[in-house]
PDB file of C-alpha atoms and ligand atoms in Angstrom:
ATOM      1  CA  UNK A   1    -127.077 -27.149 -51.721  1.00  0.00           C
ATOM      2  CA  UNK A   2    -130.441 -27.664 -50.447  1.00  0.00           C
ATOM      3  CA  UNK A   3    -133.120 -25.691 -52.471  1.00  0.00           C
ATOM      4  CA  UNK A   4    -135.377 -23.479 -50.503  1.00  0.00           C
ATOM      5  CA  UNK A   5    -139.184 -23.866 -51.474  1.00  0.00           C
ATOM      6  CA  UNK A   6    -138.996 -20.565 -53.412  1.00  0.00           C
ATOM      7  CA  UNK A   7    -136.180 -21.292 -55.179  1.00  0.00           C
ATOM      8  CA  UNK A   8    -137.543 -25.293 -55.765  1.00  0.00           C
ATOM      9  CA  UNK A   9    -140.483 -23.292 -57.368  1.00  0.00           C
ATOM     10  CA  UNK A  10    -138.410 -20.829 -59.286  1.00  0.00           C
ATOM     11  CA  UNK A  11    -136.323 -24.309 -60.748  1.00  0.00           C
ATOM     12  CA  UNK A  12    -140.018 -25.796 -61.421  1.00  0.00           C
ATOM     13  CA  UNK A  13    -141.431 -22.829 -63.135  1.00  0.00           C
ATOM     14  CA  UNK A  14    -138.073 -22.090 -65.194  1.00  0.00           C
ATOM     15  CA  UNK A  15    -138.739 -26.004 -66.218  1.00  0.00           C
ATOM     16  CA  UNK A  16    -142.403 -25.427 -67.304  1.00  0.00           C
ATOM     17  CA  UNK A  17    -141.612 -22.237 -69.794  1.00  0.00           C
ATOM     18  CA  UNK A  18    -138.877 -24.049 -71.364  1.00  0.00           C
ATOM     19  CA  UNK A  19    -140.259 -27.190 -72.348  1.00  0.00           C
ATOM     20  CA  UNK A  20    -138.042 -29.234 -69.893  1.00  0.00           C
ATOM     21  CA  UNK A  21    -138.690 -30.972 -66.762  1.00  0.00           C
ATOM     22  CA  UNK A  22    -137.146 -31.924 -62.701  1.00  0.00           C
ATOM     23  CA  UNK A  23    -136.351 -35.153 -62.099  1.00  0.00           C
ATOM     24  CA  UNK A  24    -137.630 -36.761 -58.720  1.00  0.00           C
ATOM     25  CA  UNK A  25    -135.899 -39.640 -57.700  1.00  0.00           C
ATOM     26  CA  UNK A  26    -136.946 -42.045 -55.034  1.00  0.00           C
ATOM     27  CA  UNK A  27    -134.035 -42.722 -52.487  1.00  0.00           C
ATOM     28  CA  UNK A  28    -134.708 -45.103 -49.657  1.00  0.00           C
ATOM     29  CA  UNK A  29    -131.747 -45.505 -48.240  1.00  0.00           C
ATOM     30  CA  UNK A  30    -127.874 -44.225 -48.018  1.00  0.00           C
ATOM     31  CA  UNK A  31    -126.845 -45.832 -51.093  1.00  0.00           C
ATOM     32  CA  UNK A  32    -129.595 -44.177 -53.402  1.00  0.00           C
ATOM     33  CA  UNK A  33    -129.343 -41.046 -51.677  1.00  0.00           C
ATOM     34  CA  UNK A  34    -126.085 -40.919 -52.524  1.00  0.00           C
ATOM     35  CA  UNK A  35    -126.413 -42.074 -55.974  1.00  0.00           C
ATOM     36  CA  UNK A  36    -128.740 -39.812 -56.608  1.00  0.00           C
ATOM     37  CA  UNK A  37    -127.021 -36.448 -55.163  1.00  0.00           C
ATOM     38  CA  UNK A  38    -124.041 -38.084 -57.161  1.00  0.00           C
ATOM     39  CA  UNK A  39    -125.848 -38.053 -60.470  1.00  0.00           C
ATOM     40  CA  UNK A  40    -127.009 -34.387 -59.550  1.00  0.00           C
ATOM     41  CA  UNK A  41    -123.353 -33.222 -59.461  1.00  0.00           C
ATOM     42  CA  UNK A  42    -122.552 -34.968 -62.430  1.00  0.00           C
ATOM     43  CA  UNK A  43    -124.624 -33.175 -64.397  1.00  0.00           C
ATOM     44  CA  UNK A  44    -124.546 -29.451 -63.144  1.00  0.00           C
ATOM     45  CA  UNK A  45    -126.886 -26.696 -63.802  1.00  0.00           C
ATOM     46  CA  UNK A  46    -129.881 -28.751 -63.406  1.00  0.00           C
ATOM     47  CA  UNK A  47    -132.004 -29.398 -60.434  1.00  0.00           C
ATOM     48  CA  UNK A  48    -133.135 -32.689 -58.670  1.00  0.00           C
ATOM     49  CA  UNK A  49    -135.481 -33.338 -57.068  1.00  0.00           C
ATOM     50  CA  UNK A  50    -134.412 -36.134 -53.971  1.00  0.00           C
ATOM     51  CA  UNK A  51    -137.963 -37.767 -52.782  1.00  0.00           C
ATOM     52  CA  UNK A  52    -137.495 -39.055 -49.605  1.00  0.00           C
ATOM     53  CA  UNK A  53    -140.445 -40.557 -48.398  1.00  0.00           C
ATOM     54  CA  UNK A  54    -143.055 -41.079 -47.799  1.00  0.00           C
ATOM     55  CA  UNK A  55    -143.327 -44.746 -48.863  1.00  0.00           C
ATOM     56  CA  UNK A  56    -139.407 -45.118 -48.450  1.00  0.00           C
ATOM     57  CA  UNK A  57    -140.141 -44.294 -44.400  1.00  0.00           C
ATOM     58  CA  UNK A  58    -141.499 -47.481 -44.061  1.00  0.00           C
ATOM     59  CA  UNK A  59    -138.088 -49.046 -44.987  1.00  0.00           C
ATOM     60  CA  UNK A  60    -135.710 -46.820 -43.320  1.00  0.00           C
ATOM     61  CA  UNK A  61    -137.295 -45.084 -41.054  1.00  0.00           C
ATOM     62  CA  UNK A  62    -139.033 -41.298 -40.904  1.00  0.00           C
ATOM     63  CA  UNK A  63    -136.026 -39.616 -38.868  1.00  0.00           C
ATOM     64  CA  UNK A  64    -133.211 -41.023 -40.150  1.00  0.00           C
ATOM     65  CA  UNK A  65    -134.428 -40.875 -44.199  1.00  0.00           C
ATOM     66  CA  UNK A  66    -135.475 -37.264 -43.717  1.00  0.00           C
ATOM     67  CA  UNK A  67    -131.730 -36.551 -41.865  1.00  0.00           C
ATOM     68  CA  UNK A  68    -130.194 -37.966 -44.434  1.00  0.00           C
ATOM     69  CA  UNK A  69    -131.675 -36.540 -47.384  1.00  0.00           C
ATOM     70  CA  UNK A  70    -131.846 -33.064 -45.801  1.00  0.00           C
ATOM     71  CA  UNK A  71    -127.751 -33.356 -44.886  1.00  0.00           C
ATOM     72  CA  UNK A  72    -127.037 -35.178 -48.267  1.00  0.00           C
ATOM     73  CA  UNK A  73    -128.383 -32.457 -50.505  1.00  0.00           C
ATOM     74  CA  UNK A  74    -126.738 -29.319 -48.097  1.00  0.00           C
ATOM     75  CA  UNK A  75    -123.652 -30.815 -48.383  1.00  0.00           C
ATOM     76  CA  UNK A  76    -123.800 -31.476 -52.097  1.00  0.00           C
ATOM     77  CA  UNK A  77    -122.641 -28.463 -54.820  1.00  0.00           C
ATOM     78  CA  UNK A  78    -125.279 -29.188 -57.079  1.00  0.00           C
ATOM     79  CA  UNK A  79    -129.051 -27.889 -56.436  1.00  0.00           C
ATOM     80  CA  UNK A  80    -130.948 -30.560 -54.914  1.00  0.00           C
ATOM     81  CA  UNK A  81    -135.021 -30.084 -53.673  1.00  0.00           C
ATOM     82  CA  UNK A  82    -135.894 -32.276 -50.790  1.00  0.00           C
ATOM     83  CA  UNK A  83    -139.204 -33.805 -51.405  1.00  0.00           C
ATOM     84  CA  UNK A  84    -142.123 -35.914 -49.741  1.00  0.00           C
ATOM     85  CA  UNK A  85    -143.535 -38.075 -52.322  1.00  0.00           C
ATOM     86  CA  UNK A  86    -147.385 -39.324 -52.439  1.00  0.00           C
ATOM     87  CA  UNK A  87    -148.361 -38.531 -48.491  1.00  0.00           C
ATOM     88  CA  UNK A  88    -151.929 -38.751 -47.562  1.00  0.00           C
ATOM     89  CA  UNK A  89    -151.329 -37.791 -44.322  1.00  0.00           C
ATOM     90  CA  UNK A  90    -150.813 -34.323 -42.898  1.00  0.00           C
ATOM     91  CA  UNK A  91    -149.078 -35.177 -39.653  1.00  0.00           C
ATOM     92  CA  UNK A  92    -146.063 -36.686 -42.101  1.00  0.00           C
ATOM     93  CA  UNK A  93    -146.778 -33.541 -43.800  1.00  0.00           C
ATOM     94  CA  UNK A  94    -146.127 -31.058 -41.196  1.00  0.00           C
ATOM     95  CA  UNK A  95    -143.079 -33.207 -39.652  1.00  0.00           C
ATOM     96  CA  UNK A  96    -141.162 -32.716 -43.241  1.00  0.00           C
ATOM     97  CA  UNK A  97    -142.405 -29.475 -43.609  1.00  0.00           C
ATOM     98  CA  UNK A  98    -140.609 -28.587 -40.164  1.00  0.00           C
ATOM     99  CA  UNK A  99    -137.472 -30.625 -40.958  1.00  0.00           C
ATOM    100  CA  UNK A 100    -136.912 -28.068 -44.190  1.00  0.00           C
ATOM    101  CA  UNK A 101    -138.357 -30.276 -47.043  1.00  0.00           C
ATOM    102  CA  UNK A 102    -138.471 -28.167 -50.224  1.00  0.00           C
ATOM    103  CA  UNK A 103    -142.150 -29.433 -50.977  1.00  0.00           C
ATOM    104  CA  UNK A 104    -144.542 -31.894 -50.382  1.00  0.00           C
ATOM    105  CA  UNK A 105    -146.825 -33.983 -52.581  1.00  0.00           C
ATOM    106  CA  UNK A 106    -150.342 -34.250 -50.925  1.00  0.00           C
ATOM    107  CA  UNK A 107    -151.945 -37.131 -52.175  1.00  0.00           C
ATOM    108  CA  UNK A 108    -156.032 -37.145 -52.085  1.00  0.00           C
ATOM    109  CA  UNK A 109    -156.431 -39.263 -55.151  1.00  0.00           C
ATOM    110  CA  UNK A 110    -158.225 -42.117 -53.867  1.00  0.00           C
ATOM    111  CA  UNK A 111    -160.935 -39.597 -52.088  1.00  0.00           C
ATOM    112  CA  UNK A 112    -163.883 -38.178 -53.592  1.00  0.00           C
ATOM    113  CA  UNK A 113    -163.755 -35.028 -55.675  1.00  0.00           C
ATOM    114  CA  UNK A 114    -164.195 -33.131 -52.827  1.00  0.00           C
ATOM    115  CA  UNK A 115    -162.502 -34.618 -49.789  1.00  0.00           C
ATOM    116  CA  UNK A 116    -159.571 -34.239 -52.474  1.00  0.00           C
ATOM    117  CA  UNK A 117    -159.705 -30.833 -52.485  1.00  0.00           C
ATOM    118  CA  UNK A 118    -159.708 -30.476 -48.743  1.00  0.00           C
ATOM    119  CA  UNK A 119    -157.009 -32.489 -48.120  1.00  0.00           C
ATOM    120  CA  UNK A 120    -154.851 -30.617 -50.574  1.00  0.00           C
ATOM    121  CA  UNK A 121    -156.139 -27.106 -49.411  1.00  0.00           C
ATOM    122  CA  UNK A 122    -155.313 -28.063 -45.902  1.00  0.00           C
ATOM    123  CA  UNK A 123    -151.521 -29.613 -46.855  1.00  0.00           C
ATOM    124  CA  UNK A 124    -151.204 -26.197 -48.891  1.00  0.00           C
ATOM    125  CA  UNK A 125    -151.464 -23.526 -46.393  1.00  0.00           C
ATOM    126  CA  UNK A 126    -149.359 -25.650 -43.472  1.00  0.00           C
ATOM    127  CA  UNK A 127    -146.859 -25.288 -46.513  1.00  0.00           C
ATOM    128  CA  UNK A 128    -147.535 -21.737 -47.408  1.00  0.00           C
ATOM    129  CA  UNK A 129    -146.029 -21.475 -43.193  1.00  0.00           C
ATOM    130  CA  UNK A 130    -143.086 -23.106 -44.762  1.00  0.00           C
ATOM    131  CA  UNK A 131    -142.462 -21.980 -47.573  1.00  0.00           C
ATOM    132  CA  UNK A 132    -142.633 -24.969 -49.516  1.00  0.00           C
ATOM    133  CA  UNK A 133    -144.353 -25.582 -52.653  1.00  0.00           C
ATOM    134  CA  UNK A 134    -147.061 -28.178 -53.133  1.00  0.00           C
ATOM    135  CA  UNK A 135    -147.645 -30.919 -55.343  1.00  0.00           C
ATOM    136  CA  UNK A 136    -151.411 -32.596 -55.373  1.00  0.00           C
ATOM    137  CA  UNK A 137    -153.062 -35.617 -57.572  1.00  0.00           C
ATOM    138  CA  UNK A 138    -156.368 -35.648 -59.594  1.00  0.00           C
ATOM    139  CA  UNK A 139    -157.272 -39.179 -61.345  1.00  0.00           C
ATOM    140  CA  UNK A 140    -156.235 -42.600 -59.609  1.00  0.00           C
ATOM    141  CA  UNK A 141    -152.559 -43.973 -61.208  1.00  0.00           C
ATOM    142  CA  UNK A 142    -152.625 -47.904 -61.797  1.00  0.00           C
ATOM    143  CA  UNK A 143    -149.303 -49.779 -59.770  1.00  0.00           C
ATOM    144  CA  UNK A 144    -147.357 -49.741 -57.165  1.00  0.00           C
ATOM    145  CA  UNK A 145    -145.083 -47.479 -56.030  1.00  0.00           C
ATOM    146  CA  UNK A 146    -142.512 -49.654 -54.655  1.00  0.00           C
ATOM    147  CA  UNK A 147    -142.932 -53.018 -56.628  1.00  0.00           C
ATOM    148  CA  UNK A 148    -143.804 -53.564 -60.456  1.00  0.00           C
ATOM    149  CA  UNK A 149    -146.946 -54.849 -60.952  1.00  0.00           C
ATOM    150  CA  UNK A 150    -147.485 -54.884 -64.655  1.00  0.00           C
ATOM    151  CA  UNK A 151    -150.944 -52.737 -63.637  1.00  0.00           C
ATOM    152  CA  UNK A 152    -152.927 -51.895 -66.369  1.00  0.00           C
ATOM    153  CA  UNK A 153    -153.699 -48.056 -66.748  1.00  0.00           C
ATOM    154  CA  UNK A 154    -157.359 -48.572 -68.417  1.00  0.00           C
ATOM    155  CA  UNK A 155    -158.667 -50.010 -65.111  1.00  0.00           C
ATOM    156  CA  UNK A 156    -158.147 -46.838 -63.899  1.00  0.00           C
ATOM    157  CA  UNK A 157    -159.417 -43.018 -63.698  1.00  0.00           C
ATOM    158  CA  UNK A 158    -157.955 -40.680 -66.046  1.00  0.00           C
ATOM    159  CA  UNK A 159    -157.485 -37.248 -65.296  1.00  0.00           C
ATOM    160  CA  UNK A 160    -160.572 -34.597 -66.301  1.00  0.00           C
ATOM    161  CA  UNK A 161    -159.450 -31.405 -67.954  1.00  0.00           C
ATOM    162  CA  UNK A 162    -162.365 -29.328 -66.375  1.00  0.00           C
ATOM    163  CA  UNK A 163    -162.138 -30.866 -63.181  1.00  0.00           C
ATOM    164  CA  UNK A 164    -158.350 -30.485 -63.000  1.00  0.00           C
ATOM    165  CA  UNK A 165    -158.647 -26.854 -63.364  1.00  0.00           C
ATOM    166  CA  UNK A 166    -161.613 -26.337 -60.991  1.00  0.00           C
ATOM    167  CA  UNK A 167    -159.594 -28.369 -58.564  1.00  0.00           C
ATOM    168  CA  UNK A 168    -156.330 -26.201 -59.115  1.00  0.00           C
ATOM    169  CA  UNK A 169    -158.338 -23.123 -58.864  1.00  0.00           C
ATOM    170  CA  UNK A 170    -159.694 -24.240 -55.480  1.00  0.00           C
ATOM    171  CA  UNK A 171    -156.409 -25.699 -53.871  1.00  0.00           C
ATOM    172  CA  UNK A 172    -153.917 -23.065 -55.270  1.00  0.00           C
ATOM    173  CA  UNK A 173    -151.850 -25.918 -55.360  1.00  0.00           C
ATOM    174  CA  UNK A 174    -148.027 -25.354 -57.121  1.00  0.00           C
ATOM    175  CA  UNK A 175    -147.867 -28.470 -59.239  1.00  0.00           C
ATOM    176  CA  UNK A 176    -150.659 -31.249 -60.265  1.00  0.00           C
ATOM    177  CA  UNK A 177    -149.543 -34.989 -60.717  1.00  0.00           C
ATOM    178  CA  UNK A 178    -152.040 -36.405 -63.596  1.00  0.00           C
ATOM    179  CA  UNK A 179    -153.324 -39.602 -64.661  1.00  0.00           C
ATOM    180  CA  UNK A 180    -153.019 -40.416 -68.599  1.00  0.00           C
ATOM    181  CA  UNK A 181    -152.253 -43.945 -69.565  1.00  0.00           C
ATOM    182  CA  UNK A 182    -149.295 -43.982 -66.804  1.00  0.00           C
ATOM    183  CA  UNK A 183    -148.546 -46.155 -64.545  1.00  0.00           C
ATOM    184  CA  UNK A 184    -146.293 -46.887 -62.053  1.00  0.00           C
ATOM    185  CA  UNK A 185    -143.659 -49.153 -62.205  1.00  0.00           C
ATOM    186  CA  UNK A 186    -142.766 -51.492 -65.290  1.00  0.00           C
ATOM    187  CA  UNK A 187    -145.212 -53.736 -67.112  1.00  0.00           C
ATOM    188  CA  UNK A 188    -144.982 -56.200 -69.795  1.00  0.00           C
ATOM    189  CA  UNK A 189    -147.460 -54.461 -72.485  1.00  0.00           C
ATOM    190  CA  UNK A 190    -146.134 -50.700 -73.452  1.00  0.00           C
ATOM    191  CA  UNK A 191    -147.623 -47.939 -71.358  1.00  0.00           C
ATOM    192  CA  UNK A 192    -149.216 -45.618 -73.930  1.00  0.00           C
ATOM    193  CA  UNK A 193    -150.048 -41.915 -72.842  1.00  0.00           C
ATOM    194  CA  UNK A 194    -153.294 -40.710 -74.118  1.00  0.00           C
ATOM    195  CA  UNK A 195    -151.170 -37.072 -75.115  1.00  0.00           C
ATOM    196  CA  UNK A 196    -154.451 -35.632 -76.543  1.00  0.00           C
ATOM    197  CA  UNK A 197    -155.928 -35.319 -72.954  1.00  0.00           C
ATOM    198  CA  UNK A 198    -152.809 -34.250 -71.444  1.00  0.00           C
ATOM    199  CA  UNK A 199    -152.710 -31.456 -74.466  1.00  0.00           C
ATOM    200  CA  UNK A 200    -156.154 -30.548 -72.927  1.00  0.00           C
ATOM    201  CA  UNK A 201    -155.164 -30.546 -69.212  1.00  0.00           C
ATOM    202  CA  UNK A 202    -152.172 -28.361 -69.833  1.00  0.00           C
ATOM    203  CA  UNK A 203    -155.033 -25.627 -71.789  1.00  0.00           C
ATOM    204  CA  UNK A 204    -157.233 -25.797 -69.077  1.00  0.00           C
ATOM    205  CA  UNK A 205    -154.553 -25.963 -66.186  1.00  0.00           C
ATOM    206  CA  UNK A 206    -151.989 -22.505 -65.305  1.00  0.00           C
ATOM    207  CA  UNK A 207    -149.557 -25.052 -63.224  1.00  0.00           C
ATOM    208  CA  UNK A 208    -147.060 -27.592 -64.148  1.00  0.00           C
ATOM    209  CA  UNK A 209    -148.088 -30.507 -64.373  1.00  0.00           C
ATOM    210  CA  UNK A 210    -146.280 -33.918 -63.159  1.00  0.00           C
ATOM    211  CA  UNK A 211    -145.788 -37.272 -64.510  1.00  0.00           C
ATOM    212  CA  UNK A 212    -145.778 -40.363 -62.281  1.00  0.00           C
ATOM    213  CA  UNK A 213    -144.504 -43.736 -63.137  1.00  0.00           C
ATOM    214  CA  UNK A 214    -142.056 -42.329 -65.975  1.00  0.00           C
ATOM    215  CA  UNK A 215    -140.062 -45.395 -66.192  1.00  0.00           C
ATOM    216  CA  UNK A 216    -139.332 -47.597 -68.995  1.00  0.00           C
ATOM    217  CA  UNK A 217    -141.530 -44.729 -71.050  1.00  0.00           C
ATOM    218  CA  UNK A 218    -140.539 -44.064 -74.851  1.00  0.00           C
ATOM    219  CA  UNK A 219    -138.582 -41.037 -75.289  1.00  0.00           C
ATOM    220  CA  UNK A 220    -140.764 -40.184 -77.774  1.00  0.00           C
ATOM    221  CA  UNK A 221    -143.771 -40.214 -75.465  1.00  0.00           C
ATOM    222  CA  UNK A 222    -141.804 -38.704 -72.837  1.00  0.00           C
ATOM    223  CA  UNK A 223    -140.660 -35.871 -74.933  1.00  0.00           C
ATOM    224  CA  UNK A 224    -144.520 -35.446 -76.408  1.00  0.00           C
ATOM    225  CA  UNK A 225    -145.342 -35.289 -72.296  1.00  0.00           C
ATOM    226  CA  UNK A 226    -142.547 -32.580 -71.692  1.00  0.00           C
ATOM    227  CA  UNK A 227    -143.853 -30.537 -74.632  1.00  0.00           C
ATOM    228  CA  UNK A 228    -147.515 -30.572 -73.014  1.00  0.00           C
ATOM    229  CA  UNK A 229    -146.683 -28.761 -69.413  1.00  0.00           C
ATOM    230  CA  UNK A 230    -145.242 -31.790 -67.658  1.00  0.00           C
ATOM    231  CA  UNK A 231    -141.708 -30.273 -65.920  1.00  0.00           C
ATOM    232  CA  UNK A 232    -141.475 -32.732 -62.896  1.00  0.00           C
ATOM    233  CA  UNK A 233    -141.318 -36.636 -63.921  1.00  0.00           C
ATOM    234  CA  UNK A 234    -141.109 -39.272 -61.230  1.00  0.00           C
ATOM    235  CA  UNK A 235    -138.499 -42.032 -61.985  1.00  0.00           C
ATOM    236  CA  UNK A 236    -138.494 -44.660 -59.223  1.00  0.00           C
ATOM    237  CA  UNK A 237    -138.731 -48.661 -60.885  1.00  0.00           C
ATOM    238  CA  UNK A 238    -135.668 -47.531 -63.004  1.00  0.00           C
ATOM    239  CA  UNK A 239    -133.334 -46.825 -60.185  1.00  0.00           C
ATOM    240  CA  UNK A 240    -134.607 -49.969 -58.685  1.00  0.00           C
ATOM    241  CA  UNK A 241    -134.106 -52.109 -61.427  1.00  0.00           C
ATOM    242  CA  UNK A 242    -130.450 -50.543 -62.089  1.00  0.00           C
ATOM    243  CA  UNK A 243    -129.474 -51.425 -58.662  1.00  0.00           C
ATOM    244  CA  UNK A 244    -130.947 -54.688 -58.405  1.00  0.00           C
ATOM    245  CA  UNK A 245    -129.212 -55.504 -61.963  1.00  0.00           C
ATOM    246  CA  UNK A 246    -125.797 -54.503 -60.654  1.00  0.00           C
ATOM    247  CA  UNK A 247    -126.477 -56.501 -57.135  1.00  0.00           C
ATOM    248  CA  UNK A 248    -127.073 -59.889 -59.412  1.00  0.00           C
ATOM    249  CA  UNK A 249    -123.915 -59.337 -61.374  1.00  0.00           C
ATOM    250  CA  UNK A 250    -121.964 -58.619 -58.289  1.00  0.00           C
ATOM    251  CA  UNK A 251    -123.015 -61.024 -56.384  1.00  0.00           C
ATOM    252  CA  UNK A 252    -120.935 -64.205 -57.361  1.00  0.00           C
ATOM    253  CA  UNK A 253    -117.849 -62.660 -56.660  1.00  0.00           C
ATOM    254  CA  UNK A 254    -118.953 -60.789 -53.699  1.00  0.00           C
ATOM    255  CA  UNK A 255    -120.605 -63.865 -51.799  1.00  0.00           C
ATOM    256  CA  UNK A 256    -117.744 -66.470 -51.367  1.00  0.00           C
ATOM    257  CA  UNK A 257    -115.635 -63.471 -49.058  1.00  0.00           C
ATOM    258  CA  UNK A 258    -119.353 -62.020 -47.489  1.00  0.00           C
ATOM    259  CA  UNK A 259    -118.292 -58.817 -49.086  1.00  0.00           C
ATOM    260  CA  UNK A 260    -121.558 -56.613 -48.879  1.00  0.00           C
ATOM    261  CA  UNK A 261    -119.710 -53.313 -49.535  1.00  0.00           C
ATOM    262  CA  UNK A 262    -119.253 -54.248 -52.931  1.00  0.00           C
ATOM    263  CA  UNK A 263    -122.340 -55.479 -53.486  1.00  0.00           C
ATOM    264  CA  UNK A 264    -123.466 -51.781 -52.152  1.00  0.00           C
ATOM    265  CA  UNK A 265    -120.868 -49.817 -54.221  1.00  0.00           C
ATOM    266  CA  UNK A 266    -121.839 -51.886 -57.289  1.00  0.00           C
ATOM    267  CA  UNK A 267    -126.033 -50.979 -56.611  1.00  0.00           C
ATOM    268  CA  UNK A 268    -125.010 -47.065 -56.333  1.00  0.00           C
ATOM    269  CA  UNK A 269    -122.775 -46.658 -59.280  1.00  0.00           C
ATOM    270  CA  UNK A 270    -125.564 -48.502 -61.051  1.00  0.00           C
ATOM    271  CA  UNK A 271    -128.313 -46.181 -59.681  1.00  0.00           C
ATOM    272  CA  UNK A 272    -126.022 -43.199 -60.704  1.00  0.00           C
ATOM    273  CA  UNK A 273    -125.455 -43.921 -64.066  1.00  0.00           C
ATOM    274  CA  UNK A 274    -129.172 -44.443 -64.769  1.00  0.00           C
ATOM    275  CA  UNK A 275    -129.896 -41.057 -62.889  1.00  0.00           C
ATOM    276  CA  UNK A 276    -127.219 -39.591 -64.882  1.00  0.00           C
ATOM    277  CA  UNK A 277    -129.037 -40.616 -68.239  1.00  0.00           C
ATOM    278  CA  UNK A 278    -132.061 -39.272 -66.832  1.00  0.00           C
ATOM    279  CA  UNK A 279    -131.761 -36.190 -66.008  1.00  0.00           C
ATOM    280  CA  UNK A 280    -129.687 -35.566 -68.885  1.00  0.00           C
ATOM    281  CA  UNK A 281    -133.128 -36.692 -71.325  1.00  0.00           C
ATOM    282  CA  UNK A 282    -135.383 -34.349 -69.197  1.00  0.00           C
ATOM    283  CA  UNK A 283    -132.783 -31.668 -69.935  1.00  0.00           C
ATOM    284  CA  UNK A 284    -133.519 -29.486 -73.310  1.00  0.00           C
ATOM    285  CA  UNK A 285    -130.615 -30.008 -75.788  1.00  0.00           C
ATOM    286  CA  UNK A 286    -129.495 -26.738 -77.073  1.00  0.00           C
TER     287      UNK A 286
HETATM  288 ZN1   ZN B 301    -146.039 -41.715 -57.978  1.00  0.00          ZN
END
């Protein structure tokens, strides 16, 4: 079923108090849509989040990705949000919005302070119309959404406690996506997250906070994260990788008879397995 905004909130929110956190999965096309719905059902109870777009629309496309994550998740039985990942642009905003995303991630990152908090005051109240919850970014992340990079998060602008909550005091934004040592996509050297400041942004912040760039992360670290007010964590590179893995294995046999379906089959078991695992470690154990 496809999550209103309220009840995407209410699934957030119920994350934050207990210590646990959504998954949001990048899908870019039928096969990791798919996957990822799949996953969803395999592990019920929880919600997932399905992020199509916007960086994915270049790829497949703004109508057909947004049909086919809407129809995906409202034909599924498990509870899927519909999301628009890192937009910094409110025309995309307002077309998902309309479609019947569950929410939206504004992001003003790269702006100054306060062009940031324009941006993401504007993006808020064409969602309020919707009734779609709002995610928003304060500090730059290091990477690349769609490739890995092996970025380097110390070249980059950490997140400020103070400024964090002045600038979810003057957005009234739902969720807020922070930078502390992550990064997006894999690298060679260990990301380490710098879970003293996010200890200090979760004090100064009343919102759940998110976690970008989650993949490859020590469960350790990513347990320490979930224990500090993160309760949405972006996996993208992980799917990616898990696909790509189980194209190269499948490929010998699949090339000699030009058999692509397997080749696809093969990529979305792969990506469903690892989003299995996932949202299973994001889940608290009882
Ligand atoms: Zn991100």
């Amino acid at each position: 079923m496809l999550l209103t905004g309220t009840e995407g909130l209410k699934a957030l929110t119920t994350a934050y108090e207990n210590g646990h956190a959504l998954p949001g999965f990048v899908a870019y096309n039928l096969e990791t849509v798919q996957a990822i719905v799949a996953a969803a059902e395999a592990t019920p109870g929880s919600a997932v989040l399905l992020q199509a777009g916007s960086s994915p629309f270049k790829h497949a496309g703004r109508e057909p990705l947004m049909r086919l994550a809407l129809d995906a998740a409202a034909h599924s039985s498990a509870p899927l949000g519909v999301h628009l990942d890192h937009s910094r642009d409110l025309e995309e905003i307002t077309a998902c919005l309309k479609a019947g995303y569950t929410s939206v991630m504004v992001d003003g990152s790269h702006l100054p302070f306060a062009e940031n908090i324009a941006l993401t005051r504007e993006a808020v109240r064409r969602a309020r119309d919707h009734g779609a919850w709002v995610e928003a970014e304060l500090g730059a992340l290091a990477g690349d959404e769609d490739i890995s990079t092996n970025a380097n998060a110390s070249t980059t602008a950490m997140t400020d406690p103070s400024q964090a909550a002045e600038f979810v005091a003057e957005t009234n934004v739902d969720a807020l996506a922070v930078a502390v040592g992550n990064v997006h996509g894999f690298t060679t050297t260990p990301v380490h997250l710098d879970l003293a400041r996010l200890a200090s942004i979760y004090s100064a912040v009343p919102i759940p906070l998110v976690l970008h760039g989650a993949s490859g992360l020590p469960e350790q670290q990513l347990l320490g994260a979930l224990s500090r007010g993160v309760a949405k964590v972006n996996v993208n590179a992980e799917l990616r990788r898990a696909y790509l893995q189980a194209v190269n294995t499948q490929l010998p046999t699949a090339l000699p008879g030009s058999d692509a379906v397997s080749i696809w089959s093969a990529g979305r078991d792969a990506v469903t397995e690892a989003a299995t695992r996932i949202i299973t470690q994001l889940t608290p154990r009882s």
